[in-house]
Amino acid sequence: MTKKEIIFYLSGGNDRELFERSSAIRYSMLGRKVYLRGLIELSNICSCDCLYCGIRQSNSNVKRYLLSKQEVLQSARYAYDNGWGSLVIQSGELCSDYFTTLIEELVQEIKTLSGGELAITLSCGEQSKDTYRRWLEAGADRYLLRIESSTQELFERIHPQNISYTKRLNTLQSLIDCGFQTGSGVMIGLPLQTIDNLADDMLFLANCGIVMCGMGPYIEHCETPLFKYNSEFSHSQRVQLTLRCIAILRILRPKINIASSTALGTLSKQARHQAMEVGANVIMPNITPEDIRANYSLYQGKISDLDLNSFDIEYFNQGIPLEVTSK
Ligand code: SAH
């Protein structure tokens, strides 16, 4: 697909054709499968001040937490006992020996408790190559680091000065070089973001060497600096754009793993299901201890649970021929 074609589809030029093309590829390449990855939000303590994020360091209204090892292992056991194949450990950004060692030990212990069966994805931000190597050697399989926006100017507008676009690109590359199955993604509908920027994002994600992608709508958080800037797109337009982005990436990269994000589910439950049909093949049910979930408030209204049974039943009631699988 050329950039011109991507722009045509992103602008709503022919949704029907786009979604037909992408679902045909989804079903022929990946069948009806939806993979489950249990999401554990390890900590909302963060040293970064990203202008869009509710748990940024400067937000003093956040009740900060760090899960105990025991809590993480309990969640991991829940995933394992239910036959899920995989876990994601996500966290605010901490760069310290303590944090590096904590993740290292958690990875080792989760591998032990599951007899090596649970695959582990980490989503713990920018770290040194040495830290990444230690986590990989401990047994982590995958790493997610979003580029957030591949347009340098926009990236710089939504991040503080100490977060560099070039460094983000290099860090993403170092994850790939290190041997992680690496994922990235963007936010869709940011203030100042244009269709042209999003078309560049799709080409970037298709060509940067990743094997997984998580992308979702940007959702305002009133305690962030970005709140006062308006997006060109309404929430429902962001939902539609997200579906188009997922479909386009599925066409560009038939085999890539694409998550249907929590942010998409927050704006529209139905859209999270539609995403599965037009190209997504991964969902990440939240298995953080329930009393703590609300504190991982990246954006307003963030849904904090996903009832698998009802998810499942809803699918089949609607007659959508998808198969939720554990691996
Ligand atoms: N510290 C980790 C995890 C960050 S949270 C890291 O930097 O990789 C995971 C993702 O949530 C971010 O990468 C960002 O894309 C998304 N996110 C943060 N704030 C958001 C908002 N206001 N709306 C939508 N998504 C948001």
PDB file of C-alpha atoms and ligand atoms in Angstrom, residues 52-54 90-93 123-125 144-146 148 187 217-220 263 296 298-299, ligand 1:
ATOM      1  CA  TYR A  52      -0.310  13.083  27.969  1.00  0.00           C
ATOM      2  CA  CYS A  53       0.030  10.573  30.766  1.00  0.00           C
ATOM      3  CA  GLY A  54      -2.007  10.561  33.970  1.00  0.00           C
ATOM      4  CA  GLN A  90       3.828  -3.038  32.565  1.00  0.00           C
ATOM      5  CA  SER A  91       5.110  -0.280  34.781  1.00  0.00           C
ATOM      6  CA  GLY A  92       5.813   3.385  35.245  1.00  0.00           C
ATOM      7  CA  GLU A  93       9.382   4.143  34.427  1.00  0.00           C
ATOM      8  CA  SER A 123       6.614  -2.947  29.062  1.00  0.00           C
ATOM      9  CA  CYS A 124       8.790  -0.965  31.451  1.00  0.00           C
ATOM     10  CA  GLY A 125      10.001   1.894  29.300  1.00  0.00           C
ATOM     11  CA  LEU A 144       6.830  -3.418  24.175  1.00  0.00           C
ATOM     12  CA  LEU A 145       8.038   0.148  23.737  1.00  0.00           C
ATOM     13  CA  ARG A 146       5.760   2.516  21.913  1.00  0.00           C
ATOM     14  CA  GLU A 148       3.999   7.104  20.571  1.00  0.00           C
ATOM     15  CA  MET A 187      -1.477   6.961  20.094  1.00  0.00           C
ATOM     16  CA  PRO A 217      -6.866   6.241  20.775  1.00  0.00           C
ATOM     17  CA  TYR A 218      -5.366   9.084  22.775  1.00  0.00           C
ATOM     18  CA  ILE A 219      -7.720   9.867  25.680  1.00  0.00           C
ATOM     19  CA  GLU A 220      -7.431  13.083  27.668  1.00  0.00           C
ATOM     20  CA  ALA A 263      -7.949   2.546  25.409  1.00  0.00           C
ATOM     21  CA  TYR A 296      -2.936   3.029  37.194  1.00  0.00           C
ATOM     22  CA  LEU A 298      -3.159   6.690  32.379  1.00  0.00           C
ATOM     23  CA  TYR A 299      -6.224   8.532  31.063  1.00  0.00           C
TER      24      TYR A 299
HETATM   25  N1  SAH B   1       6.354   3.272  31.121  1.00  0.00           N
HETATM   26  C1  SAH B   1       6.018   2.306  30.121  1.00  0.00           C
HETATM   27  C2  SAH B   1       4.520   2.048  30.055  1.00  0.00           C
HETATM   28  C3  SAH B   1       3.739   3.263  29.724  1.00  0.00           C
HETATM   29  S1  SAH B   1       1.980   3.112  29.768  1.00  0.00           S
HETATM   30  C4  SAH B   1       6.558   2.771  28.804  1.00  0.00           C
HETATM   31  O1  SAH B   1       6.858   3.953  28.667  1.00  0.00           O
HETATM   32  O2  SAH B   1       6.708   1.966  27.902  1.00  0.00           O
HETATM   33  C5  SAH B   1       1.643   2.322  28.235  1.00  0.00           C
HETATM   34  C6  SAH B   1       1.114   3.204  27.127  1.00  0.00           C
HETATM   35  O3  SAH B   1      -0.059   3.871  27.519  1.00  0.00           O
HETATM   36  C7  SAH B   1       2.026   4.308  26.677  1.00  0.00           C
HETATM   37  O4  SAH B   1       3.056   3.837  25.860  1.00  0.00           O
HETATM   38  C8  SAH B   1       1.058   5.241  25.956  1.00  0.00           C
HETATM   39  O5  SAH B   1       1.032   4.984  24.565  1.00  0.00           O
HETATM   40  C9  SAH B   1      -0.304   4.877  26.567  1.00  0.00           C
HETATM   41  N2  SAH B   1      -0.905   6.083  27.170  1.00  0.00           N
HETATM   42  C10 SAH B   1      -0.400   6.877  28.126  1.00  0.00           C
HETATM   43  N3  SAH B   1      -1.201   7.948  28.324  1.00  0.00           N
HETATM   44  C11 SAH B   1      -2.241   7.821  27.468  1.00  0.00           C
HETATM   45  C12 SAH B   1      -3.391   8.606  27.174  1.00  0.00           C
HETATM   46  N4  SAH B   1      -3.627   9.764  27.804  1.00  0.00           N
HETATM   47  N5  SAH B   1      -4.257   8.164  26.234  1.00  0.00           N
HETATM   48  C13 SAH B   1      -4.024   6.992  25.596  1.00  0.00           C
HETATM   49  N6  SAH B   1      -2.953   6.222  25.810  1.00  0.00           N
HETATM   50  C14 SAH B   1      -2.065   6.627  26.734  1.00  0.00           C
END
